[in-house]
Amino acid sequence: MTDSAKANDLLAQLPKGKGPAPVHLWNPDFCGDIDMRIARDGTWFYQGTPIGRKPMVKLFSNIIRRDGDDYFLVTPVEKVRITVDDAPFVAVTLDVQGQGESQLLHFTTNVDEQIEAGPEHPLRVVIDPDTQEPAPYLRVRTNLEALVHRNAFYQLVELAVSRPINGQNWLGVWSGGVFFPIGLEP
């Protein structure tokens, strides 16, 4: 089957409800790789060409699943592997409500999914060992994350407060009653 036929077949199988499909419940046979890639900036590509229709990207984003280090588009009858450069989503905006320990951080992803950081949707920051550049992530769904866009991360840095953890002072943010460290205090 060609990549075009695979893509059309996947589209025909997409659930029509709102929100992510229950891909964690589906265990179809692996049907191979498809020439689809999600770039680090959240752009979806099909056969090397950006998918310009946001509704199409949103449809595909509802059936993505991560198994181990691989990403798949999954329907009840088909599972195809795709390439993800970093994270399948990007948290593009941040809305802050409240302050201190009662603060709530509401993120919106590039596919218009609303996520509130908290126990089920933790924030984490990975420091590149070579460049020391931080890469912040927000869990969107089971083992799927959004890279937090630089502008939203700068907002987090401005909101950061100090808190001792294991004998060291960390800068971090509160959301949903959880303190999320974003870096050691200088």
Coordinates of N, CA and C in Angstrom, one line a residue:
M1 N 0.8 -1.2 0.0 CA 0.0 0.0 0.0 C 0.9 1.2 0.0
T2 N 0.6 2.2 -0.8 CA 1.4 3.5 -0.9 C 1.1 4.3 0.4
D3 N 2.0 5.3 0.6 CA 1.8 6.2 1.7 C 0.5 7.0 1.6
S4 N 0.2 7.4 0.4 CA -1.1 8.1 0.1 C -2.3 7.3 0.5
A5 N -2.3 6.0 0.1 CA -3.4 5.1 0.4 C -3.4 4.9 1.9
K6 N -2.3 4.7 2.6 CA -2.3 4.6 4.0 C -2.9 5.8 4.7
A7 N -2.5 7.0 4.3 CA -3.0 8.2 4.9 C -4.5 8.3 4.7
N8 N -5.0 8.0 3.5 CA -6.4 8.1 3.2 C -7.2 7.0 4.0
D9 N -6.6 5.9 4.2 CA -7.2 4.8 5.0 C -7.3 5.2 6.4
L10 N -6.3 5.8 7.0 CA -6.3 6.3 8.3 C -7.3 7.4 8.5
L11 N -7.4 8.3 7.6 CA -8.4 9.4 7.7 C -9.8 8.8 7.8
A12 N -10.1 7.8 7.0 CA -11.4 7.2 6.9 C -11.8 6.5 8.3
Q13 N -10.8 6.1 9.0 CA -11.0 5.3 10.3 C -11.0 6.2 11.5
L14 N -10.7 7.5 11.3 CA -10.6 8.4 12.5 C -12.0 8.5 13.2
P15 N -12.0 8.5 14.5 CA -13.2 8.6 15.3 C -13.8 10.0 15.1
K16 N -15.0 10.2 15.1 CA -15.7 11.5 14.9 C -16.0 12.3 16.1
G17 N -15.7 11.7 17.3 CA -16.0 12.4 18.6 C -15.0 13.5 18.8
K18 N -15.2 14.3 19.9 CA -14.2 15.3 20.3 C -13.1 14.7 21.2
G19 N -12.0 15.3 21.1 CA -10.9 14.9 21.9 C -10.1 13.7 21.4
P20 N -9.1 13.3 22.1 CA -8.3 12.2 21.7 C -9.1 10.9 21.7
A21 N -8.7 10.0 20.7 CA -9.4 8.7 20.7 C -8.8 7.8 21.7
P22 N -9.4 6.8 22.1 CA -8.9 5.8 23.2 C -7.8 4.9 22.6
V23 N -6.8 5.5 22.0 CA -5.7 4.7 21.3 C -5.1 3.7 22.3
H24 N -5.1 4.0 23.6 CA -4.4 3.1 24.6 C -5.2 1.8 24.7
L25 N -6.5 1.7 24.2 CA -7.3 0.5 24.3 C -7.2 -0.3 23.0
W26 N -6.6 0.3 21.9 CA -6.5 -0.4 20.6 C -5.2 -1.2 20.5
N27 N -5.3 -2.3 19.9 CA -4.1 -3.1 19.7 C -4.1 -3.8 18.3
P28 N -4.1 -2.9 17.3 CA -4.1 -3.4 15.9 C -2.8 -3.9 15.5
D29 N -2.7 -4.6 14.4 CA -1.5 -5.1 13.8 C -0.7 -3.9 13.3
F30 N 0.7 -4.0 13.4 CA 1.5 -2.9 12.8 C 1.5 -3.1 11.3
C31 N 1.3 -1.9 10.6 CA 1.1 -1.9 9.2 C 2.3 -1.3 8.5
G32 N 3.3 -0.9 9.2 CA 4.5 -0.3 8.6 C 4.7 1.1 8.9
D33 N 5.7 1.7 8.2 CA 6.0 3.1 8.4 C 5.3 3.9 7.4
I34 N 5.0 5.2 7.7 CA 4.4 6.1 6.8 C 5.3 7.4 6.8
D35 N 5.4 8.0 5.7 CA 6.2 9.2 5.5 C 5.5 10.4 6.1
M36 N 5.4 10.4 7.4 CA 4.8 11.5 8.2 C 5.8 11.9 9.3
R37 N 6.0 13.2 9.5 CA 7.0 13.6 10.5 C 6.5 14.9 11.2
I38 N 6.7 14.9 12.5 CA 6.4 16.1 13.3 C 7.7 16.8 13.6
A39 N 7.9 18.0 13.1 CA 9.1 18.7 13.4 C 9.1 19.3 14.8
R40 N 10.3 19.7 15.3 CA 10.4 20.2 16.6 C 9.5 21.4 16.9
D41 N 9.2 22.2 15.9 CA 8.4 23.4 16.0 C 6.9 23.0 16.0
G42 N 6.5 21.7 15.9 CA 5.2 21.3 15.8 C 4.5 21.2 14.5
T43 N 5.3 21.5 13.4 CA 4.8 21.4 12.0 C 4.7 19.9 11.6
W44 N 3.6 19.5 11.1 CA 3.4 18.1 10.6 C 3.7 18.1 9.1
F45 N 4.5 17.1 8.7 CA 4.8 17.0 7.3 C 4.3 15.6 6.8
Y46 N 3.8 15.6 5.6 CA 3.4 14.4 4.9 C 4.2 14.3 3.6
Q47 N 5.0 13.3 3.4 CA 5.8 13.1 2.2 C 6.6 14.3 2.0
G48 N 7.2 14.9 3.0 CA 8.1 16.0 2.9 C 7.4 17.4 2.8
T49 N 6.1 17.4 2.7 CA 5.4 18.7 2.5 C 4.6 19.0 3.8
P50 N 4.7 20.2 4.3 CA 3.9 20.6 5.5 C 2.4 20.4 5.2
I51 N 1.8 19.8 6.3 CA 0.3 19.7 6.2 C -0.3 21.1 6.6
G52 N -0.8 21.8 5.6 CA -1.3 23.1 5.8 C -2.6 23.3 6.4
R53 N -3.4 22.2 6.5 CA -4.8 22.3 7.0 C -4.8 21.9 8.5
K54 N -5.0 22.9 9.3 CA -4.9 22.6 10.8 C -6.0 21.6 11.2
P55 N -7.2 21.6 10.6 CA -8.1 20.5 11.0 C -7.6 19.1 10.7
M56 N -6.8 19.0 9.7 CA -6.2 17.7 9.4 C -5.2 17.3 10.4
V57 N -4.4 18.2 10.8 CA -3.4 18.0 11.8 C -4.0 17.6 13.2
K58 N -5.1 18.4 13.5 CA -5.8 18.1 14.7 C -6.4 16.7 14.7
L59 N -6.9 16.2 13.6 CA -7.4 14.9 13.5 C -6.4 13.9 13.7
F60 N -5.2 14.0 13.1 CA -4.1 13.1 13.3 C -3.6 13.1 14.7
S61 N -3.6 14.3 15.3 CA -3.1 14.4 16.7 C -3.9 13.7 17.7
N62 N -5.1 13.4 17.3 CA -6.0 12.7 18.2 C -5.8 11.2 18.3
I63 N -5.0 10.7 17.3 CA -4.8 9.2 17.2 C -3.3 8.9 17.4
I64 N -2.5 9.8 17.9 CA -1.1 9.5 18.1 C -0.8 8.8 19.4
R65 N 0.1 7.8 19.4 CA 0.4 7.1 20.6 C 1.9 6.8 20.6
R66 N 2.5 6.8 21.7 CA 4.0 6.5 21.9 C 4.1 5.1 22.6
D67 N 4.8 4.2 21.9 CA 5.2 2.9 22.5 C 6.7 2.9 22.5
G68 N 7.2 2.9 23.7 CA 8.7 2.9 23.8 C 9.2 4.2 23.3
D69 N 10.2 4.2 22.4 CA 10.7 5.4 21.8 C 10.0 5.7 20.5
D70 N 9.1 5.0 20.0 CA 8.5 5.1 18.7 C 7.1 5.7 18.8
Y71 N 6.7 6.5 17.8 CA 5.4 7.1 17.7 C 4.6 6.5 16.6
F72 N 3.3 6.3 16.9 CA 2.4 5.7 15.9 C 1.1 6.5 15.8
L73 N 0.5 6.4 14.6 CA -0.9 6.8 14.4 C -1.7 5.4 14.5
V74 N -2.7 5.4 15.4 CA -3.4 4.2 15.7 C -4.9 4.3 15.5
T75 N -5.5 3.3 14.8 CA -6.9 3.2 14.7 C -7.3 1.9 15.3
P76 N -8.6 1.5 15.3 CA -8.9 0.2 15.8 C -8.4 -0.9 15.0
V77 N -8.0 -0.7 13.7 CA -7.6 -1.8 12.8 C -6.2 -1.6 12.2
E78 N -5.6 -0.5 12.5 CA -4.3 -0.2 11.9 C -3.4 0.6 12.8
K79 N -2.1 0.4 12.6 CA -1.0 1.1 13.4 C 0.1 1.3 12.5
V80 N 0.5 2.6 12.3 CA 1.6 3.0 11.4 C 2.6 3.9 12.2
R81 N 3.9 3.7 12.0 CA 4.9 4.4 12.7 C 5.1 5.7 11.9
I82 N 5.3 6.8 12.7 CA 5.7 8.1 12.1 C 6.9 8.6 12.8
T83 N 7.5 9.6 12.3 CA 8.7 10.2 12.9 C 8.4 11.5 13.7
V84 N 8.9 11.6 14.9 CA 8.7 12.8 15.7 C 10.1 13.3 16.1
D85 N 10.4 14.5 15.7 CA 11.8 15.0 15.9 C 12.1 15.3 17.4
D86 N 11.1 15.7 18.2 CA 11.3 16.0 19.6 C 10.1 15.5 20.4
A87 N 9.1 16.4 20.4 CA 7.8 16.0 21.1 C 6.7 16.2 20.0
P88 N 5.6 15.5 20.2 CA 4.5 15.6 19.1 C 3.7 16.9 19.2
F89 N 3.8 17.6 20.3 CA 3.0 18.8 20.5 C 3.9 20.0 21.0
V90 N 3.4 21.2 20.8 CA 4.1 22.4 21.3 C 3.1 23.2 22.1
A91 N 3.5 23.5 23.4 CA 2.7 24.3 24.2 C 3.0 25.8 23.8
V92 N 2.1 26.4 23.1 CA 2.4 27.7 22.5 C 2.0 28.9 23.3
T93 N 1.0 28.7 24.2 CA 0.6 29.9 25.0 C 0.4 29.4 26.5
L94 N 0.5 30.4 27.4 CA 0.3 30.1 28.8 C -0.6 31.2 29.4
D95 N -1.6 30.7 30.2 CA -2.5 31.6 30.9 C -2.3 31.3 32.4
V96 N -2.1 32.3 33.2 CA -1.9 32.1 34.6 C -3.0 32.6 35.4
Q97 N -3.5 31.8 36.3 CA -4.6 32.2 37.2 C -4.1 32.0 38.7
G98 N -4.3 33.1 39.5 CA -3.9 33.0 40.9 C -2.4 33.2 41.0
Q99 N -1.9 32.9 42.3 CA -0.5 33.1 42.5 C -0.1 32.2 43.7
G100 N 1.2 32.1 43.9 CA 1.7 31.2 45.0 C 1.3 29.8 44.8
E101 N 1.1 29.1 45.9 CA 0.8 27.7 45.9 C -0.6 27.3 45.3
S102 N -1.5 28.3 45.2 CA -2.8 28.1 44.6 C -2.8 28.5 43.1
Q103 N -1.6 28.9 42.5 CA -1.5 29.2 41.1 C -1.9 28.1 40.2
L104 N -2.5 28.4 39.1 CA -2.9 27.4 38.0 C -2.3 27.9 36.7
L105 N -1.6 27.0 36.0 CA -1.0 27.3 34.7 C -1.7 26.6 33.7
H106 N -2.3 27.3 32.8 CA -3.1 26.7 31.7 C -2.4 26.9 30.4
F107 N -2.0 25.8 29.7 CA -1.3 25.9 28.5 C -2.3 25.5 27.3
T108 N -2.0 26.1 26.2 CA -2.7 25.7 24.9 C -1.7 25.2 23.9
T109 N -1.9 24.0 23.4 CA -1.0 23.5 22.4 C -1.2 24.0 21.0
N110 N -0.3 23.6 20.1 CA -0.5 24.0 18.7 C -1.7 23.3 18.0
V111 N -2.3 22.3 18.7 CA -3.5 21.7 18.1 C -4.7 22.1 19.0
D112 N -4.6 23.2 19.7 CA -5.7 23.8 20.5 C -6.2 23.0 21.7
E113 N -5.3 22.1 22.1 CA -5.7 21.3 23.3 C -5.3 22.1 24.5
Q114 N -6.2 22.2 25.5 CA -6.1 22.9 26.7 C -5.6 22.0 27.8
I115 N -4.4 22.3 28.5 CA -3.8 21.5 29.5 C -3.5 22.3 30.7
E116 N -3.9 21.9 31.9 CA -3.6 22.5 33.1 C -2.5 21.8 33.8
A117 N -1.3 22.4 34.0 CA -0.2 21.7 34.7 C -0.6 21.4 36.1
G118 N -0.2 20.2 36.5 CA -0.6 19.7 37.8 C -0.1 18.2 37.9
P119 N -0.6 17.5 38.9 CA -0.2 16.1 39.1 C -0.3 15.2 37.9
E120 N -1.4 15.3 37.1 CA -1.6 14.5 35.9 C -0.8 15.0 34.7
H121 N -0.5 16.3 34.7 CA 0.2 17.0 33.6 C 1.4 17.7 34.1
P122 N 2.4 17.0 34.5 CA 3.6 17.7 35.1 C 4.5 18.4 34.1
L123 N 5.2 19.4 34.6 CA 6.2 20.1 33.8 C 7.5 19.5 34.2
R124 N 8.4 19.4 33.2 CA 9.8 19.0 33.5 C 10.7 19.8 32.6
V125 N 12.0 20.0 33.0 CA 12.9 20.7 32.2 C 14.2 19.8 32.1
V126 N 14.6 19.6 30.8 CA 15.8 18.9 30.5 C 16.9 19.8 30.1
I127 N 18.0 19.7 30.6 CA 19.2 20.6 30.3 C 20.1 19.8 29.3
D128 N 20.3 20.4 28.1 CA 21.2 19.8 27.1 C 22.6 19.8 27.7
P129 N 23.2 18.6 27.8 CA 24.5 18.5 28.4 C 25.6 19.3 27.7
D130 N 25.5 19.5 26.4 CA 26.5 20.2 25.6 C 26.3 21.7 25.6
T131 N 25.1 22.2 25.4 CA 24.8 23.6 25.4 C 24.3 24.2 26.7
Q132 N 23.9 23.4 27.6 CA 23.3 23.8 28.9 C 22.0 24.6 28.7
E133 N 21.4 24.4 27.5 CA 20.1 25.1 27.2 C 19.0 24.3 27.7
P134 N 18.0 24.9 28.4 CA 16.9 24.2 28.9 C 15.9 23.9 27.9
A135 N 15.2 22.7 28.0 CA 14.1 22.3 27.1 C 13.0 21.9 28.0
P136 N 12.0 22.7 28.2 CA 10.9 22.4 29.1 C 9.8 21.6 28.4
Y137 N 9.2 20.7 29.1 CA 8.1 19.8 28.5 C 6.9 19.7 29.5
L138 N 5.8 19.6 28.9 CA 4.5 19.4 29.7 C 3.9 18.1 29.2
R139 N 3.5 17.2 30.1 CA 2.8 16.0 29.7 C 1.4 16.4 29.3
V140 N 1.1 15.9 28.1 CA -0.3 16.2 27.5 C -1.2 15.0 27.8
R141 N -0.7 13.8 27.4 CA -1.5 12.6 27.7 C -0.5 11.5 28.1
T142 N -1.0 10.4 28.3 CA -0.1 9.3 28.7 C 1.1 9.2 27.8
N143 N 2.3 9.4 28.4 CA 3.6 9.4 27.8 C 3.7 10.3 26.5
L144 N 2.9 11.2 26.3 CA 3.0 12.2 25.2 C 3.2 13.6 25.8
E145 N 4.2 14.3 25.3 CA 4.5 15.6 25.8 C 4.5 16.7 24.8
A146 N 4.4 17.9 25.3 CA 4.5 19.1 24.5 C 5.8 19.8 24.9
L147 N 6.6 20.2 23.9 CA 7.7 21.1 24.1 C 7.1 22.5 24.4
V148 N 7.5 23.1 25.6 CA 7.0 24.4 25.9 C 7.7 25.4 25.1
H149 N 6.9 26.2 24.3 CA 7.5 27.2 23.4 C 8.3 28.2 24.2
R150 N 9.3 28.8 23.6 CA 10.2 29.7 24.3 C 9.5 30.8 25.0
N151 N 8.5 31.4 24.3 CA 7.8 32.6 24.9 C 7.1 32.1 26.2
A152 N 6.5 31.0 26.2 CA 5.8 30.5 27.4 C 6.8 30.1 28.5
F153 N 7.9 29.6 28.1 CA 9.0 29.3 29.1 C 9.5 30.6 29.7
Y154 N 9.6 31.6 29.0 CA 10.1 32.9 29.6 C 9.0 33.4 30.6
Q155 N 7.7 33.2 30.3 CA 6.7 33.5 31.3 C 6.9 32.7 32.6
L156 N 7.2 31.4 32.4 CA 7.4 30.5 33.6 C 8.6 31.1 34.4
V157 N 9.7 31.5 33.7 CA 10.9 32.0 34.4 C 10.5 33.2 35.2
E158 N 9.7 34.1 34.6 CA 9.3 35.3 35.4 C 8.4 35.0 36.6
L159 N 7.7 33.8 36.5 CA 6.8 33.4 37.6 C 7.6 32.6 38.7
A160 N 8.8 32.3 38.4 CA 9.6 31.3 39.3 C 9.8 31.9 40.7
V161 N 9.7 31.0 41.6 CA 10.0 31.3 43.0 C 11.0 30.3 43.5
S162 N 11.7 30.7 44.6 CA 12.7 29.8 45.2 C 12.1 28.8 46.2
R163 N 12.6 27.6 46.2 CA 12.2 26.6 47.2 C 13.3 25.6 47.4
P164 N 13.6 25.3 48.7 CA 14.7 24.3 48.9 C 14.2 22.9 48.6
I165 N 15.0 22.1 47.9 CA 14.7 20.7 47.6 C 16.0 20.0 47.8
N166 N 16.0 19.0 48.8 CA 17.2 18.2 49.1 C 18.4 19.0 49.3
G167 N 18.3 20.1 50.1 CA 19.4 20.9 50.5 C 19.9 21.9 49.4
Q168 N 19.2 22.0 48.3 CA 19.6 23.0 47.3 C 18.4 23.9 47.0
N169 N 18.7 25.1 46.7 CA 17.6 26.1 46.3 C 17.3 26.0 44.8
W170 N 16.0 25.7 44.5 CA 15.6 25.6 43.2 C 14.6 26.7 42.8
L171 N 14.6 27.2 41.6 CA 13.6 28.1 41.1 C 12.6 27.2 40.4
G172 N 11.3 27.5 40.6 CA 10.3 26.7 40.0 C 8.9 27.4 40.0
V173 N 7.9 26.8 39.6 CA 6.6 27.3 39.5 C 5.6 26.4 40.2
W174 N 4.5 27.0 40.7 CA 3.4 26.2 41.2 C 2.3 26.1 40.2
S175 N 1.6 24.9 40.2 CA 0.4 24.8 39.5 C -0.3 23.5 40.0
G176 N -1.6 23.7 40.2 CA -2.4 22.5 40.7 C -1.9 22.0 42.0
G177 N -1.3 22.8 42.9 CA -0.8 22.4 44.2 C 0.6 21.7 44.1
V178 N 1.2 21.7 43.0 CA 2.5 21.0 42.8 C 3.6 22.0 42.4
F179 N 4.8 21.9 43.1 CA 5.9 22.7 42.7 C 6.7 22.0 41.6
F180 N 6.9 22.7 40.5 CA 7.7 22.2 39.4 C 9.1 22.9 39.3
P181 N 10.2 22.2 39.7 CA 11.5 22.9 39.5 C 11.8 23.1 38.1
I182 N 12.4 24.3 37.8 CA 12.8 24.6 36.4 C 14.3 24.9 36.3
G183 N 15.0 25.0 37.5 CA 16.4 25.2 37.4 C 16.9 25.5 38.8
L184 N 18.2 25.2 39.0 CA 18.9 25.6 40.3 C 19.0 27.1 40.4
E185 N 18.8 27.6 41.6 CA 18.9 29.0 41.8 C 20.4 29.4 41.8
P186 N 20.7 30.4 41.0 CA 22.1 30.8 40.9 C 22.7 31.4 42.2

